[in-house]
PDB file of C-alpha atoms in Angstrom:
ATOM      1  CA  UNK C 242       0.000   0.000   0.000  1.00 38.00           C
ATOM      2  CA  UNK C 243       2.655   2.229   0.788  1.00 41.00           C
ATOM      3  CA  UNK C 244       4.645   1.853  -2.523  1.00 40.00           C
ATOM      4  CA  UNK C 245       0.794   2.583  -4.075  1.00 42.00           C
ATOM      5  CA  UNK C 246       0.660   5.973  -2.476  1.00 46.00           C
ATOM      6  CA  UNK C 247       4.255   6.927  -2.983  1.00 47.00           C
ATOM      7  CA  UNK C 248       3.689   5.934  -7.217  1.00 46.00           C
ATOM      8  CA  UNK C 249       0.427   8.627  -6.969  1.00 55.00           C
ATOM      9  CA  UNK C 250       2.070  11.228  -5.116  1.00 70.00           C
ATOM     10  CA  UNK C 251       4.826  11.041  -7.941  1.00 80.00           C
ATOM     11  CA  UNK C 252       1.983  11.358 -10.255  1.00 83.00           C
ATOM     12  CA  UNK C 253       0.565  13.971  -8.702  1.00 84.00           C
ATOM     13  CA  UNK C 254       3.495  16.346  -8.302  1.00 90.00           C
ATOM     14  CA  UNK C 255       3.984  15.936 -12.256  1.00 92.00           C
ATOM     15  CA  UNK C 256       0.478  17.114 -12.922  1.00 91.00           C
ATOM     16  CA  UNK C 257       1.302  20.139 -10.346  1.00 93.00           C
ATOM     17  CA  UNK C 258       4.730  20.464 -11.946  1.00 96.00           C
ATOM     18  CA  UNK C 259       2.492  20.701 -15.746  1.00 96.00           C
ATOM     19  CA  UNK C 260       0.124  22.807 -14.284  1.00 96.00           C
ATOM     20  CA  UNK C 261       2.729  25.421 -13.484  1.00 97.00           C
ATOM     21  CA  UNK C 262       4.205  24.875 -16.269  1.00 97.00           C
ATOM     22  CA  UNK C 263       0.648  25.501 -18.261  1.00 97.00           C
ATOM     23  CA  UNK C 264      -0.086  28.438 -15.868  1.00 97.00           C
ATOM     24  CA  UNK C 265       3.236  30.354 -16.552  1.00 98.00           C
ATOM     25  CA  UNK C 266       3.645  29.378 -20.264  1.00 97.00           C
ATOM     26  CA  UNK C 267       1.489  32.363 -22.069  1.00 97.00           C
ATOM     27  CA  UNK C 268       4.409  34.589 -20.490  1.00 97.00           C
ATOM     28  CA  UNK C 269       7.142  32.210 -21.099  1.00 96.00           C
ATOM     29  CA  UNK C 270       6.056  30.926 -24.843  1.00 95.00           C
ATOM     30  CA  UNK C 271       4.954  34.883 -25.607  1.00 94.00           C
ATOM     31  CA  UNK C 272       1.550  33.918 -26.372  1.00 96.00           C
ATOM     32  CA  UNK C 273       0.141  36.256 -23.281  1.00 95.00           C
ATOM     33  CA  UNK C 274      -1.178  38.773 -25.672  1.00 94.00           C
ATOM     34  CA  UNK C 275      -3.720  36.649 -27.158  1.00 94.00           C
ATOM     35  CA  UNK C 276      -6.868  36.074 -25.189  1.00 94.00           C
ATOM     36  CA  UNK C 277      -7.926  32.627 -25.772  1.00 96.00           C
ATOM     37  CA  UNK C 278      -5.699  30.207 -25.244  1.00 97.00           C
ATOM     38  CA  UNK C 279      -3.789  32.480 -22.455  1.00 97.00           C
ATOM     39  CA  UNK C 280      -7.219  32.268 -20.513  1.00 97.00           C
ATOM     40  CA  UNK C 281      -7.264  28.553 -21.110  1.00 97.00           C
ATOM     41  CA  UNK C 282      -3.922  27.955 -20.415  1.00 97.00           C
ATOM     42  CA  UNK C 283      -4.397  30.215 -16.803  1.00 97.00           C
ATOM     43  CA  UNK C 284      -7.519  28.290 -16.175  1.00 97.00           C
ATOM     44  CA  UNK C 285      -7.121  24.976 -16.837  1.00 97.00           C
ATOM     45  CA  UNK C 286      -3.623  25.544 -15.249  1.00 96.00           C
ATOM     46  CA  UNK C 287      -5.099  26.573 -12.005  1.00 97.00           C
ATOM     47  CA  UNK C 288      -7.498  23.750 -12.227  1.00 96.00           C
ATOM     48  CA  UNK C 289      -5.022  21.131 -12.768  1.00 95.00           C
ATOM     49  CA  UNK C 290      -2.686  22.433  -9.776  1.00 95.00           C
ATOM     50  CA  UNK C 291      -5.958  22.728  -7.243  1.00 93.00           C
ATOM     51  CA  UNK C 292      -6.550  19.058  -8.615  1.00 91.00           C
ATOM     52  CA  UNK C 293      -3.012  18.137  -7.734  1.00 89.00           C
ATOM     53  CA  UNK C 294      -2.808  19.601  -4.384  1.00 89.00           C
ATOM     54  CA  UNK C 295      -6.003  17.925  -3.517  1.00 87.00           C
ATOM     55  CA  UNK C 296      -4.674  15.004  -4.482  1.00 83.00           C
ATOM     56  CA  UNK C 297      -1.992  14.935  -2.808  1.00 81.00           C
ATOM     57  CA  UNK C 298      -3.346  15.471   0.365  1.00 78.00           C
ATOM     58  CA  UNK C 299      -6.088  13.040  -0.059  1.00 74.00           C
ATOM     59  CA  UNK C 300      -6.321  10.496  -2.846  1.00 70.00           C
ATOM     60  CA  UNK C 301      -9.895  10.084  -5.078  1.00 73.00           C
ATOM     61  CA  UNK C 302      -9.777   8.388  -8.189  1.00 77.00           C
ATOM     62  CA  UNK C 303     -12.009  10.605  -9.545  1.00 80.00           C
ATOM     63  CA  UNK C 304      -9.371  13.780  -9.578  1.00 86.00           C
ATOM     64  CA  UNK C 305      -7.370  11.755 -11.212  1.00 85.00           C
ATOM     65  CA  UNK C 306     -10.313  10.990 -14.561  1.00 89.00           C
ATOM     66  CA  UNK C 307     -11.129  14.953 -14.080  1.00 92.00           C
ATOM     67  CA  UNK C 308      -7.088  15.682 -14.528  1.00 92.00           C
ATOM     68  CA  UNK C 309      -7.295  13.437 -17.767  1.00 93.00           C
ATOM     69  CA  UNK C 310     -10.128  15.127 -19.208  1.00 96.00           C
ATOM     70  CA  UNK C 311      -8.386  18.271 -18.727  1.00 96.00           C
ATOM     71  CA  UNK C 312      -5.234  17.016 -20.632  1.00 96.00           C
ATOM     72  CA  UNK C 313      -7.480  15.660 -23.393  1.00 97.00           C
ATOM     73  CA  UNK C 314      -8.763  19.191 -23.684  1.00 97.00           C
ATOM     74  CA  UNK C 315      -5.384  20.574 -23.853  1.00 97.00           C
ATOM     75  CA  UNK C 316      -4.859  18.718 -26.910  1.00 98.00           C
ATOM     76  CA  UNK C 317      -8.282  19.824 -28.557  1.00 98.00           C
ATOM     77  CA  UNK C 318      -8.539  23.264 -27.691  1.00 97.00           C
ATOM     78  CA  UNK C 319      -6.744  24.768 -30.404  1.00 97.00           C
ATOM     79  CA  UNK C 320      -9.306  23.846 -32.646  1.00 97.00           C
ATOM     80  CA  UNK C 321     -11.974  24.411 -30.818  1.00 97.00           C
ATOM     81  CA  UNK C 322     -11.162  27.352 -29.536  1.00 96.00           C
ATOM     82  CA  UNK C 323      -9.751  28.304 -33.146  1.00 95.00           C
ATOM     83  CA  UNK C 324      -6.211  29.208 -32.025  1.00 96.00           C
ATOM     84  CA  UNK C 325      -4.302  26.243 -33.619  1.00 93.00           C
ATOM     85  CA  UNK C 326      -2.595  29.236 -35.976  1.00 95.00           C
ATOM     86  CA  UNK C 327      -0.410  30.158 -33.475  1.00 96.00           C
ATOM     87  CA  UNK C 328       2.288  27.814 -33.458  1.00 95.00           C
ATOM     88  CA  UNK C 329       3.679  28.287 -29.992  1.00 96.00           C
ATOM     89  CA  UNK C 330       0.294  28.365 -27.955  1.00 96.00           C
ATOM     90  CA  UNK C 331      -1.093  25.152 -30.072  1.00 97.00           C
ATOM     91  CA  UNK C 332       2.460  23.153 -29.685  1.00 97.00           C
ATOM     92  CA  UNK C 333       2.361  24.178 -25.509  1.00 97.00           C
ATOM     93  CA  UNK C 334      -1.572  22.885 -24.998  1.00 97.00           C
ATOM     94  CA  UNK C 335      -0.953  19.676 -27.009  1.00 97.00           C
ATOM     95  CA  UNK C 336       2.013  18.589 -25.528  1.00 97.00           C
ATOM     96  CA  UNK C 337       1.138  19.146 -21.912  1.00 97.00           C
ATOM     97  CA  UNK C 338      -2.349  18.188 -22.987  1.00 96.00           C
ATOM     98  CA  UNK C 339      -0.323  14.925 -23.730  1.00 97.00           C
ATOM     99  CA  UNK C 340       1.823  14.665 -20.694  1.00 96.00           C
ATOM    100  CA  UNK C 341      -1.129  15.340 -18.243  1.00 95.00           C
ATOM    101  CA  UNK C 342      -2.970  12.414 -20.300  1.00 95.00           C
ATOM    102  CA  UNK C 343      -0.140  10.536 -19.499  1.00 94.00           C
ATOM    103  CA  UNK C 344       0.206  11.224 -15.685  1.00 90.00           C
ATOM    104  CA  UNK C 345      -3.026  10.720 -15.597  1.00 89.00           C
ATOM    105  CA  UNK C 346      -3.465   7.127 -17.081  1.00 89.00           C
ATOM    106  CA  UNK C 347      -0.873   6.001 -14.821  1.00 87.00           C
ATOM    107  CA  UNK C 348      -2.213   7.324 -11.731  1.00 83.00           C
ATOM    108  CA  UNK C 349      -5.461   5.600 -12.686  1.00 82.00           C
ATOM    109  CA  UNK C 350      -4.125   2.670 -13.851  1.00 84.00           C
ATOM    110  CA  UNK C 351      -2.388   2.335 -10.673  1.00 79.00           C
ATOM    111  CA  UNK C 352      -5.593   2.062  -8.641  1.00 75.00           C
ATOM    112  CA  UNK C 353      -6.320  -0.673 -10.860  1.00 79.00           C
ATOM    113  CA  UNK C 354      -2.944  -2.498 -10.926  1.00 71.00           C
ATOM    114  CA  UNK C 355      -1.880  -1.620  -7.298  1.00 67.00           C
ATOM    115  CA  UNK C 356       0.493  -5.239  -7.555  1.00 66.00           C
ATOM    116  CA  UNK C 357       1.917  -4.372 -11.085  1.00 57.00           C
ATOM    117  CA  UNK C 358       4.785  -2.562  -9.334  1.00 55.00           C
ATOM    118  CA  UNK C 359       6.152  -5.719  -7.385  1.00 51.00           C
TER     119      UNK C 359
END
């Protein structure tokens, strides 16, 4: 159980660690300037990080489905949203988009496969 909780808390800080990284990234990529995806990079950044913290002071399963929901709508935004022209903002929400995904699964599919480790 203990190697369990030590694999989601690992988890977790990456999805605070891409949260930040999603939070600061309209200032850092230059993409601050343009409303739409800088709001939904600030958003779902501070939703992702509030998700993580959570987390990692109490474990649900179900943060961890809401956190991969929010990486699968990094990776659609920019054409929803209709920003995928600029380069820099699509290529940041798609690959964190990706990486949160990623974190995600895992997390989840450690719940599942809490022996897989051993």
């Amino acid at each position: 159980m203990a190697m369990m909780m030590e694999g989601k808390r690992g988890q977790d800080w990456i999805n605070l660690v891409l949260a930040i990284c999603l939070f600061i990234s309209p200032w850092i990529i230059g993409f601050a300037a343009e409303t739409m995806p800088a709001w939904n990079a600030w958003i779902v950044g501070v939703a992702l990080g509030a998700l993580a913290l959570a987390t990692l002071s109490v474990f649900a399963e179900w943060e961890e489905w809401v956190n991969l929901v929010l990486g699968l709508w990094l990776i659609v935004s920019p054409w929803l949203l209709g920003f995928m022209a600029n380069a820099n903002a699509m290529a940041t929400h798609v690959i964190l988009g990706i990486l949160v995904v990623a974190a995600s699964a895992w997390a989840v599919w450690d719940v599942h496969h809490p022996h897989a480790h051993a």
